[in-house]
XYZ file of C-alpha atoms in Angstrom:
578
model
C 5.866 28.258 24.861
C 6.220 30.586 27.925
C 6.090 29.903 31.183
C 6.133 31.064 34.547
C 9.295 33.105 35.152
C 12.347 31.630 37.559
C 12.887 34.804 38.412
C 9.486 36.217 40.117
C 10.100 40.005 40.552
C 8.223 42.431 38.535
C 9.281 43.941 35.131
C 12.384 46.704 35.892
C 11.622 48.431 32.407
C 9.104 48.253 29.786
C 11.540 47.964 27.049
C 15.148 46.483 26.929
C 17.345 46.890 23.704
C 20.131 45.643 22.514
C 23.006 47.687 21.018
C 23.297 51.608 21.262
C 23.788 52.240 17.196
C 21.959 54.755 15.695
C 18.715 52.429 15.241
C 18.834 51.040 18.971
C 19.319 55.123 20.527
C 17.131 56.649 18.219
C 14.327 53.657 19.092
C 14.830 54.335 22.816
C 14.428 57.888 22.311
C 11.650 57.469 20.914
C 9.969 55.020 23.096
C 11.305 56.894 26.347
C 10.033 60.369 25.375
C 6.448 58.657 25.147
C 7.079 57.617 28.511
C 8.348 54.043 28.572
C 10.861 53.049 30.745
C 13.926 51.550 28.679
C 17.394 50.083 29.287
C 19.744 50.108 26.759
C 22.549 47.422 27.050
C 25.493 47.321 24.607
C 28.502 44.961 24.929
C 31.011 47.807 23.678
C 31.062 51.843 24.275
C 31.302 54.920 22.379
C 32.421 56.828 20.397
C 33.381 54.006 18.010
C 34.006 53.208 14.037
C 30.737 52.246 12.594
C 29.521 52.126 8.585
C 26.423 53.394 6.797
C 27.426 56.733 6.513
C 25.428 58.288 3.628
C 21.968 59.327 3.611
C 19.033 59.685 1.227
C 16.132 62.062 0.649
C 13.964 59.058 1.443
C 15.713 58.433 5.000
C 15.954 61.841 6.042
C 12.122 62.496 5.107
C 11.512 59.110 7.543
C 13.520 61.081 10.214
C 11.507 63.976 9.864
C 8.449 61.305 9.977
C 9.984 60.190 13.550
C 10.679 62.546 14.892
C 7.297 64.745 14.516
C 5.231 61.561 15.372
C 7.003 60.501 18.642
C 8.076 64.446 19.472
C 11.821 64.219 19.364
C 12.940 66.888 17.293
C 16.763 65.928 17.541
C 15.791 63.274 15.614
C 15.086 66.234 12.604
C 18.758 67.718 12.822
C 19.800 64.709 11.711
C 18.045 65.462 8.350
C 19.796 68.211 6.526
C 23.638 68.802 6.186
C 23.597 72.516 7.673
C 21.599 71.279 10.612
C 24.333 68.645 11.249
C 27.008 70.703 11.061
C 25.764 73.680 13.520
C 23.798 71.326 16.118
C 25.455 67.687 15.799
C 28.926 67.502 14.720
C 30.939 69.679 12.079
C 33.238 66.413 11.278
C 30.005 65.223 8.729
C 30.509 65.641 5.084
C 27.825 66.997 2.455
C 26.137 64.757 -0.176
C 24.620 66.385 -3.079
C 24.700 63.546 -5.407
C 24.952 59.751 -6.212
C 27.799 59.502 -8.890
C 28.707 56.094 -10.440
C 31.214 55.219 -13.034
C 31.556 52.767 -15.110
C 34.894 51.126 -15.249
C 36.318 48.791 -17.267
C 39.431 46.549 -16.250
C 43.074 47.911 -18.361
C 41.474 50.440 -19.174
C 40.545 54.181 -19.377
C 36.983 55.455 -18.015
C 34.842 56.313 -20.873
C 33.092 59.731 -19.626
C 30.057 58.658 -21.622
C 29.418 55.787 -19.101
C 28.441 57.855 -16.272
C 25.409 58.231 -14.545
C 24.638 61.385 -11.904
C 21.365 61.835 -9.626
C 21.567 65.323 -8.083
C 20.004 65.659 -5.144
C 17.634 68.803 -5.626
C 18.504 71.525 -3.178
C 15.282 73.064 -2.893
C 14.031 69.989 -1.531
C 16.606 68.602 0.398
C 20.502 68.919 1.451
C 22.050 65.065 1.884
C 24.520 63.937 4.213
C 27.790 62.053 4.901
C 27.675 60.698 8.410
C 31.103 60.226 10.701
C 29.171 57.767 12.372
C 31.167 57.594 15.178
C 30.436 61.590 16.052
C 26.298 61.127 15.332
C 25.975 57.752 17.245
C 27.280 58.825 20.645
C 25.791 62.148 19.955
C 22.226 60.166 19.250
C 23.047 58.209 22.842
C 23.226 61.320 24.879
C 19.396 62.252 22.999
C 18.162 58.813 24.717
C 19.643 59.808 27.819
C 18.087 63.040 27.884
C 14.833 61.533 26.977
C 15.259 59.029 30.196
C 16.449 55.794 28.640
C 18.877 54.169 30.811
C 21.906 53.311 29.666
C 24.902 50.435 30.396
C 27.837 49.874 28.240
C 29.987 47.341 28.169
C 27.395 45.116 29.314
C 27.337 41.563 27.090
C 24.358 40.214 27.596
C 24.759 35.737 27.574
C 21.074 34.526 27.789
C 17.337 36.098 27.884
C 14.477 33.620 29.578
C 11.079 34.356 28.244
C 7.791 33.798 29.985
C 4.303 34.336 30.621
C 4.753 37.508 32.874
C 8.263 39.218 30.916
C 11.878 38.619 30.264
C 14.670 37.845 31.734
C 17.711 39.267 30.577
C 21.242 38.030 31.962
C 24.417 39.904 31.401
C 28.045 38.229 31.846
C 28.611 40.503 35.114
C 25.722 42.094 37.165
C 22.138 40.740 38.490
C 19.699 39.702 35.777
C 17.195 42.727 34.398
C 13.670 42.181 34.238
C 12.158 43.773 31.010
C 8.509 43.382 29.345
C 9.535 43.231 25.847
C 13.188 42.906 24.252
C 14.532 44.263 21.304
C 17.530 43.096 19.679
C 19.242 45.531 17.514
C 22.520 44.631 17.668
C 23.580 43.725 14.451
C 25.128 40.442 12.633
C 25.943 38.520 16.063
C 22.274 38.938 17.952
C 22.392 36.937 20.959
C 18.206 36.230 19.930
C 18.817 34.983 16.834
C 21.276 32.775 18.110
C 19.142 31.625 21.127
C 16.392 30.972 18.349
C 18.520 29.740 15.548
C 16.966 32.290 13.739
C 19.588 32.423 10.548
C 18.409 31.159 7.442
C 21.385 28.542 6.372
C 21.811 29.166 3.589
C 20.717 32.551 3.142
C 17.253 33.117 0.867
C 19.081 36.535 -0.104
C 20.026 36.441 -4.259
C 23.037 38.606 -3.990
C 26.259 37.862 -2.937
C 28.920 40.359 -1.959
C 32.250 40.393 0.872
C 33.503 43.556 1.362
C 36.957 45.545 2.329
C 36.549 48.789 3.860
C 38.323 51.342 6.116
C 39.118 55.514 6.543
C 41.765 57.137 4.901
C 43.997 60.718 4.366
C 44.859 62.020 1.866
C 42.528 60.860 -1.055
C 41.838 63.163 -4.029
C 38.575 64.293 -5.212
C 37.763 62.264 -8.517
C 37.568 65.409 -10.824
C 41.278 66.083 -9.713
C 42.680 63.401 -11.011
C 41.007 63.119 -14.500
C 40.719 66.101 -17.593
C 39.046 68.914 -16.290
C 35.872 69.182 -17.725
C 35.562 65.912 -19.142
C 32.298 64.498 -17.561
C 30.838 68.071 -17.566
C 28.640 66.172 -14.894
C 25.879 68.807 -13.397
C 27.227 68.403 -9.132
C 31.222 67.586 -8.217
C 31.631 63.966 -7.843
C 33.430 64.315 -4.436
C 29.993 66.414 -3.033
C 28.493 62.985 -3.206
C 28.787 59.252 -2.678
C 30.832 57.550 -5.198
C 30.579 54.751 -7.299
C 33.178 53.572 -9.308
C 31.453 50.212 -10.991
C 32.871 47.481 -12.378
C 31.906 43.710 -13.480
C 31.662 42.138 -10.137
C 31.133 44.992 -7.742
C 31.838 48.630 -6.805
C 33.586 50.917 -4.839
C 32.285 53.641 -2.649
C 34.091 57.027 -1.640
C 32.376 58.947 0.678
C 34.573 61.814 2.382
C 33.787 63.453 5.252
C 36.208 67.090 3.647
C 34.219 67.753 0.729
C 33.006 71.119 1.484
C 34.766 74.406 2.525
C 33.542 74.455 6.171
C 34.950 71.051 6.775
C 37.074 69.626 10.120
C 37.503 66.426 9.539
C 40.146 65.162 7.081
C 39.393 61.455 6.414
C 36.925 59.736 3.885
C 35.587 56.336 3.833
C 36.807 53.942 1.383
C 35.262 50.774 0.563
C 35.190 47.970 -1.843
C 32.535 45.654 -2.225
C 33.123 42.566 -4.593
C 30.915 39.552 -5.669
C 33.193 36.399 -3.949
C 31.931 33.979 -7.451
C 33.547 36.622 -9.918
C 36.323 38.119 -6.851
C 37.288 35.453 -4.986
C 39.549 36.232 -1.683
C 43.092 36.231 -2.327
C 45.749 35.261 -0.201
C 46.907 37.802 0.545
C 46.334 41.223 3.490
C 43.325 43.518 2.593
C 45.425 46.643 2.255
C 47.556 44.550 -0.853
C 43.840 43.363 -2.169
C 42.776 46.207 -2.221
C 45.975 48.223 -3.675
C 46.127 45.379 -6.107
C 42.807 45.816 -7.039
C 42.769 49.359 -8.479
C 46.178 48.918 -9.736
C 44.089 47.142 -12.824
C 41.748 50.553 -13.426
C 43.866 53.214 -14.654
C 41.311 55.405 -13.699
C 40.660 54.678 -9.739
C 44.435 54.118 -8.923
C 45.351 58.042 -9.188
C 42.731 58.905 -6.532
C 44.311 57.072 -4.071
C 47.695 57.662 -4.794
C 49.349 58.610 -1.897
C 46.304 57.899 0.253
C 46.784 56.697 3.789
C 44.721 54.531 5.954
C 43.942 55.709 9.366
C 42.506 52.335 11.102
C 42.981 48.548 9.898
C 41.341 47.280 6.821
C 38.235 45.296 7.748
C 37.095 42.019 5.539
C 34.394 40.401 5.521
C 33.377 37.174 4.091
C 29.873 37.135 2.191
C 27.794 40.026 4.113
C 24.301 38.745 3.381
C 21.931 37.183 5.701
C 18.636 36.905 6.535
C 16.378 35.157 9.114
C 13.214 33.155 9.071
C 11.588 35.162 12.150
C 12.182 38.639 13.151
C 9.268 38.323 15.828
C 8.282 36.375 18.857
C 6.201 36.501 22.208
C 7.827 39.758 23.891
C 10.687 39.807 21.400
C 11.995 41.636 18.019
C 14.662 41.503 15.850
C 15.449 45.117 14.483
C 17.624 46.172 11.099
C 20.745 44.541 11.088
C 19.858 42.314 13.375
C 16.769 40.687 11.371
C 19.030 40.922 8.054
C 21.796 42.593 6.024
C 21.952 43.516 2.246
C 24.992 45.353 0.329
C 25.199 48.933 0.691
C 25.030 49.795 -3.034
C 21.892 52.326 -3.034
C 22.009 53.447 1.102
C 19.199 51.852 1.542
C 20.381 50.607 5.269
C 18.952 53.997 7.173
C 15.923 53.856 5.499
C 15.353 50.201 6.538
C 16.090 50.883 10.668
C 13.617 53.999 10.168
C 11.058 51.956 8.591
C 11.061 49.350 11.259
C 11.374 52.434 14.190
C 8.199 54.362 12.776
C 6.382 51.142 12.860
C 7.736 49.608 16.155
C 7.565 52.336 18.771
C 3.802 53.022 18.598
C 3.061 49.401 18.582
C 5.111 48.907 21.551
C 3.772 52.179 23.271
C 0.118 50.501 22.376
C 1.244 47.256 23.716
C 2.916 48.821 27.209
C -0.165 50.945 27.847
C -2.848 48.160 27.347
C -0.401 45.038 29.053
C -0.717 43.043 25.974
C 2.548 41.730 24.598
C 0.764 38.858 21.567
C 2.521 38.307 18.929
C -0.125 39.460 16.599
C 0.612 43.197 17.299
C 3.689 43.014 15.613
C 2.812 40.698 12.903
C 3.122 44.190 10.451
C 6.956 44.737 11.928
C 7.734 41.127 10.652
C 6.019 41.942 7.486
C 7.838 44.873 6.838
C 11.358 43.618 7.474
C 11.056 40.172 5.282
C 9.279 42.496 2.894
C 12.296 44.830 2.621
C 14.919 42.185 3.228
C 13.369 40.835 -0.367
C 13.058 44.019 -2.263
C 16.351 44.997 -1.334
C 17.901 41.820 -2.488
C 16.184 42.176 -5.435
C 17.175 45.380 -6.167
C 20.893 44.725 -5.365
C 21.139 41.683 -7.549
C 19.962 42.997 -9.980
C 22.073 45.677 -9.873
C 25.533 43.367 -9.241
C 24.086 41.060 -12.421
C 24.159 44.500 -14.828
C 27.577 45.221 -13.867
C 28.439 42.677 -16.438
C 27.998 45.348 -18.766
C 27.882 49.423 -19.222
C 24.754 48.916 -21.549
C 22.825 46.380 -18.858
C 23.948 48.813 -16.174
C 22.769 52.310 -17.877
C 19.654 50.584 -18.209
C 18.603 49.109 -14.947
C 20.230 51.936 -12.900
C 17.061 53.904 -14.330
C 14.656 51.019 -12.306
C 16.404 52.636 -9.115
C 16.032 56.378 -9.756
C 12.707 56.072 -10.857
C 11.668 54.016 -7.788
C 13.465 56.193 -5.278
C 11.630 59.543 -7.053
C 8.479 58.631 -6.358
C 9.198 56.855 -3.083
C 10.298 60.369 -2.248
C 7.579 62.083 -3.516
C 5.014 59.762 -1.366
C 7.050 59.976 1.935
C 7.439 64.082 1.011
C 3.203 64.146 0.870
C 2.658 62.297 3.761
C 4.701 64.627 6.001
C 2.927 67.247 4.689
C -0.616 66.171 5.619
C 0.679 64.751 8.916
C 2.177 68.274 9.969
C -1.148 69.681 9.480
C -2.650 67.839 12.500
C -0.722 64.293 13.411
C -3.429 62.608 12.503
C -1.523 58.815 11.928
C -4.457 57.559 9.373
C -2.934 59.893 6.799
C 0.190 57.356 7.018
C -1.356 54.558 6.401
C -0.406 54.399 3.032
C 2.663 54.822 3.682
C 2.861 51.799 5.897
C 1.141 49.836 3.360
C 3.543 50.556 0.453
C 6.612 50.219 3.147
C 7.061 46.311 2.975
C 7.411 46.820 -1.118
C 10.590 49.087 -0.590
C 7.695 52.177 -0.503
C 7.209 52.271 -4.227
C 3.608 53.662 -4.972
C 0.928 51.248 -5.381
C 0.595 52.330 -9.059
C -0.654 48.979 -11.064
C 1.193 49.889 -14.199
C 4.394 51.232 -11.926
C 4.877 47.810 -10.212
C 4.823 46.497 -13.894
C 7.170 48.268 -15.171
C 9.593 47.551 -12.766
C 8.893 44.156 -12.528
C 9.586 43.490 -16.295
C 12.708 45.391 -15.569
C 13.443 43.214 -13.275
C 12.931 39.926 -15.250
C 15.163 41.215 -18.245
C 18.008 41.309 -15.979
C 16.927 37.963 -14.719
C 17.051 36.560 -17.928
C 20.531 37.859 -18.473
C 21.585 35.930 -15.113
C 20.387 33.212 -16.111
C 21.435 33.060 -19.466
C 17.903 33.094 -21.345
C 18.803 36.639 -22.814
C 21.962 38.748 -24.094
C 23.228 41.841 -22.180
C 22.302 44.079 -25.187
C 19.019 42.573 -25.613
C 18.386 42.874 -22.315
C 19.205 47.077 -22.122
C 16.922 47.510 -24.913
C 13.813 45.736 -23.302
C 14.298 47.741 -20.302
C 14.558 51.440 -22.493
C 11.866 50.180 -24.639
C 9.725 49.557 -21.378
C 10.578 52.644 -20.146
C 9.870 54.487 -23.514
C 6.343 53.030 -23.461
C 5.167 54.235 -19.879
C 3.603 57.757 -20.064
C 3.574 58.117 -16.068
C 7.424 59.192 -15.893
C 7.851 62.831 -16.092
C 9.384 63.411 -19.055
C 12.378 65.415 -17.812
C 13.805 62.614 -16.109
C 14.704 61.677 -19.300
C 15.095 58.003 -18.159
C 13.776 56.873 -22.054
C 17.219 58.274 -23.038
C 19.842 55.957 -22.874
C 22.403 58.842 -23.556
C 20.642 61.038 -20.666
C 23.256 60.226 -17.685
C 22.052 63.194 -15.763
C 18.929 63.378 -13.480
C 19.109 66.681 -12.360
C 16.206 68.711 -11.329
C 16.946 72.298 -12.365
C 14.233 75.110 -11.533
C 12.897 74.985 -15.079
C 13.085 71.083 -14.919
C 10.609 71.705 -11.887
C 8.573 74.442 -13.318
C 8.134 71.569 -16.194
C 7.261 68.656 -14.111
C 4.305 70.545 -11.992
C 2.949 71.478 -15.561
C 3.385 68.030 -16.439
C 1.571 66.972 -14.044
C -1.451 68.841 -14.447
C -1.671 68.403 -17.863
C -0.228 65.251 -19.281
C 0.207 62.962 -16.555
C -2.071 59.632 -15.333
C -4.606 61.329 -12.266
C -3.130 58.993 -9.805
C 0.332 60.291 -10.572
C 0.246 63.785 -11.445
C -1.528 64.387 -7.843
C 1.230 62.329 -6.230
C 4.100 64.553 -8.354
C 2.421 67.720 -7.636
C 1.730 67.097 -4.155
C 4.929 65.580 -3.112
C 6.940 68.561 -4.655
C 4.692 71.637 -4.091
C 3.370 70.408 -0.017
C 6.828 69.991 1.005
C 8.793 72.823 -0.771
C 6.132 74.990 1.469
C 7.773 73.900 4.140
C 11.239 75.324 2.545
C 11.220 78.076 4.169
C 9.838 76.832 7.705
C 13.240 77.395 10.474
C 11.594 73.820 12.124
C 12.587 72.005 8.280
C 16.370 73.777 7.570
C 18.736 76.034 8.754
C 18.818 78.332 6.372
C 21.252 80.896 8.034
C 23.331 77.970 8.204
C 23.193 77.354 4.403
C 24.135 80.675 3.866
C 26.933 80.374 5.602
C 28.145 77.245 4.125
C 27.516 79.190 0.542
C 29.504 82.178 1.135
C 32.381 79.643 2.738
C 33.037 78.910 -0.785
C 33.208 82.429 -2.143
C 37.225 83.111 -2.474
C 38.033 85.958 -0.384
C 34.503 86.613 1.801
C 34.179 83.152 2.505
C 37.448 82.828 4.518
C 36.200 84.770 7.074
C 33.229 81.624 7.269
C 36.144 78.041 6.783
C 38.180 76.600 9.527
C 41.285 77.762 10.005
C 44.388 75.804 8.834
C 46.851 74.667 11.578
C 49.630 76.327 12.179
């Protein structure tokens, strides 16, 4: 229990936080722009190498969220690829898809074990972070803002008590705070202090990773028949997947459109340590070693160079049993860690920043720091922590087969569409006058990954994810498996039909104009109330804001269009060295 503080002076800050990523900075933007005084410590400085690089429609609609709510509207550059590139940093990449391919070891990838999800362009334009340009950029925001900032300050011990906290740093007089926030990632000095860590881990999935930046390596569709996949979006203008039995690969580049600056592209491969055990041997020979046995990933990295030393991990997941305490929070990565496989990490630190600051601004204003406040934060990180696992093993366990994998990668698109298209009407009807009660939905659904709370919905994608369940733990075939989960979704009539997610041979989800003109009849017509309303007004109340210059830069995606054109466009690309 607290007690009376050693160290008798008054509070020196209303909020202290821990680490200066992207969730710590954009948090004390937030909080400092509502007037709270905050100090943001971090033991290292920037710029610096960080991962968790590509975004989603759902984390750049909770940016939007953000930054309208607690009036930061840097916060909304960070949500569209054009307004990157012209306010932020031009060394970002573009991300119009999610590609994955389905790889099998000796041999040739099948082009009829693919699977694509455009990301529509009339609703959003993805991104490819070079995390090391967008975090220091998002530091200087929280500067601006008034948060006060000390790098390469490592901070030893934090004494709690009745009246605040006491933080102590290595070099430097102690810093009284009011409330602390720990956002610092795998090594937080609270959850150590705490012994926080659940040992072992409640998290399903297991997964170690190898990852770095490299030159030189070749857009997928280069390297194989042209026209082979006849796949609706380039795979290099997205995040790629190549999947295998075990674990994937991801290749996001950073020079994937004709504007770009930056030649490198993040490479990394994430393997299940039961099926992929370490070898003993250096990470650059794992990993060279590694696609040497798909005859269909090695030729993209042929002649490939790294730019900065492999980095690898043992297992990544972990998870604690508290996330929140008398004057104290653990944030994102520092509450918890998942694999990377659907981008999901963004969208968790905006989750728990939309829900955090006004608590905290509540709490500052009214001198009430009880733990009950910020019972909802906890909530919604365990809650996401678990649906994220869940999600991800799942995911890892259909690797074991194309069929398993075709299958359950539908549970994923279909969640993340209408995710979107609940996040997409609840901006809407919070731009019309910031009234927060029309979020509350929103916040309810949150802890459940956001997936609408549609009875027959959570159903379906619960008996989706028992099949694969079964298959993991040996009470059902892979085959048998596939087929429950397409004869599930063949049942449910609340999936617009032109997903085509029924379709086992479908391995596009595109969303072409006359796909949309389809759905919004769909919905009107044929669709359950409950979600033909949500599909109508999550596509029609946002794409009104299309158009708004607050929303997207559309000069800017002009410019990026012609850019591509083969003679005007030179005038609009960067020019070679010479």
């Amino acid at each position: 229990m607290p007690t009376r503080s050693k160290h008798p002076t008054s509070p020196q800050y209303d909020v202290a936080i821990l680490g200066s990523g992207l969730a710590g900075t954009t948090l004390a933007a937030c909080l400092a722009r509502n007037g709270a005084k905050v100090l943001v410590l971090d033991a290292g400085t920037h710029p610096r190498f960080a991962i968790g690089e590509s975004t989603i429609p759902y984390t750049s609609m909770l940016m939007r969220l953000v930054s309208e709510r607690y009036g930061v509207p840097e916060i909304k550059w960070l949500t569209t690829f054009e307004s990157v590139q012209s306010k932020i940093s031009t060394n970002c990449g573009v991300k119009r898809n999610f590609g994955f391919l389905y790889h099998r070891e000796g041999a040739r990838q099948n082009p009829l074990e693919t699977n694509e999800f455009p990301i529509p362009k009339i609703t959003h334009t993805e991104n490819h972070f070079f995390r090391q340009d967008v975090d220091a950029w998002m530091l200087t925001v929280a500067i601006k803002y008034g948060a006060e900032v000390r790098q390469q300050t490592k901070i030893v011990d934090a004494e709690f008590d009745d009246d605040g906290v006491t933080v102590i740093p290595t070099t430097g007089d102690p810093v009284r705070v009011k409330f602390l926030v720990d956002a610092s990632g795998h090594r937080s000095p609270l959850a150590e202090k705490f012994g926080l860590r659940e040992e072992p881990s409640r998290l399903r999935h297991q997964s170690r990773s190898l990852f770095t930046h490299m030159i030189g390596v070749k857009p997928w569709e280069e390297t194989v028949p042209k026209g082979s996949h006849k796949n609706p979006s380039p795979w290099s203008q997205g995040t790629l997947h190549h999947m295998f039995e075990g674990g994937w690969m991801w290749v996001i580049p950073f020079n994937n459109h004709p504007r770009a600056t930056n030649p490198l592209c993040s490479v990394g491969l994430n393997l299940d340590p039961r099926i992929h055990p370490v070898p003993d041997c250096s990470p650059e020979e794992e990993f060279r070693r590694f696609i040497a046995k798909y005859p269909d990933i090695a030729p993209q990295f042929e002649g490939a160079i790294t730019t900065r030393d492999w980095v690898r991990t043992e297992r990544l997941q972990y998870s604690s049993k508290q996330t929140v305490g008398y004057r104290w929070c653990l944030t994102s990565h520092a509450a918890g860690f998942v694999d990377a496989l659907f981008s999901r990490g963004l969208s968790n630190t905006m989750e728990i920043i939309h829900a955090l600051t006004w608590r905290l601004l509540d709490a500052i204003k009214e001198d009430d720091f009880a733990v009950e406040r910020f019972e909802y934060v906890q909530e919604l990180e365990q809650g996401l922590l678990d649906f994220n696992d869940d999600l991800v093993a799942n995911a890892y366990t259909s690797t074991k087969s194309w069929f398993l994998w075709n299958a359950y990668y539908r549970s994923w698109v279909l969640g993340q569409a209408l995710a979107t298209f609940e996040i997409n009407r609840a901006y809407a009807w919070f731009l019309e006058d910031h009234d927060p009660k029309v979020l509350e939905r929103l916040e309810r659904q949150a802890p459940d990954g956001a997936i609408p709370d549609y009875a027959p919905l959570r159903e379906l994608l619960k008996g989706m994810s028992e099949a694969i369940q079964d298959v993991q733990h040996g009470r059902r075939e892979d085959r048998e498996a596939a087929d429950r989960i397409m004869a599930l979704l063949g049942k449910a009539d609340f999936i617009p039909p032109v997903f085509g997610l029924a379709d086992p041979d479908n391995h596009w989800t595109d969303v072409t104009p006359v796909k949309l003109a389809k759905t919004l009849h769909w919905s009107r017509t044929n669709a359950p109330k409950e979600i033909g309303d949500l599909t109508w007004e999550g596509l029609t109340l946002f794409m009104k804001k299309r158009f708004d210059r607050d929303e997207f830069q559309l000069a800017e995606e002009l410019k990026h269009t012609v850019a591509g054109w083969p003679v005007i466009g030179r005038a609009f690309r960067v020019p070679e060295p010479e």
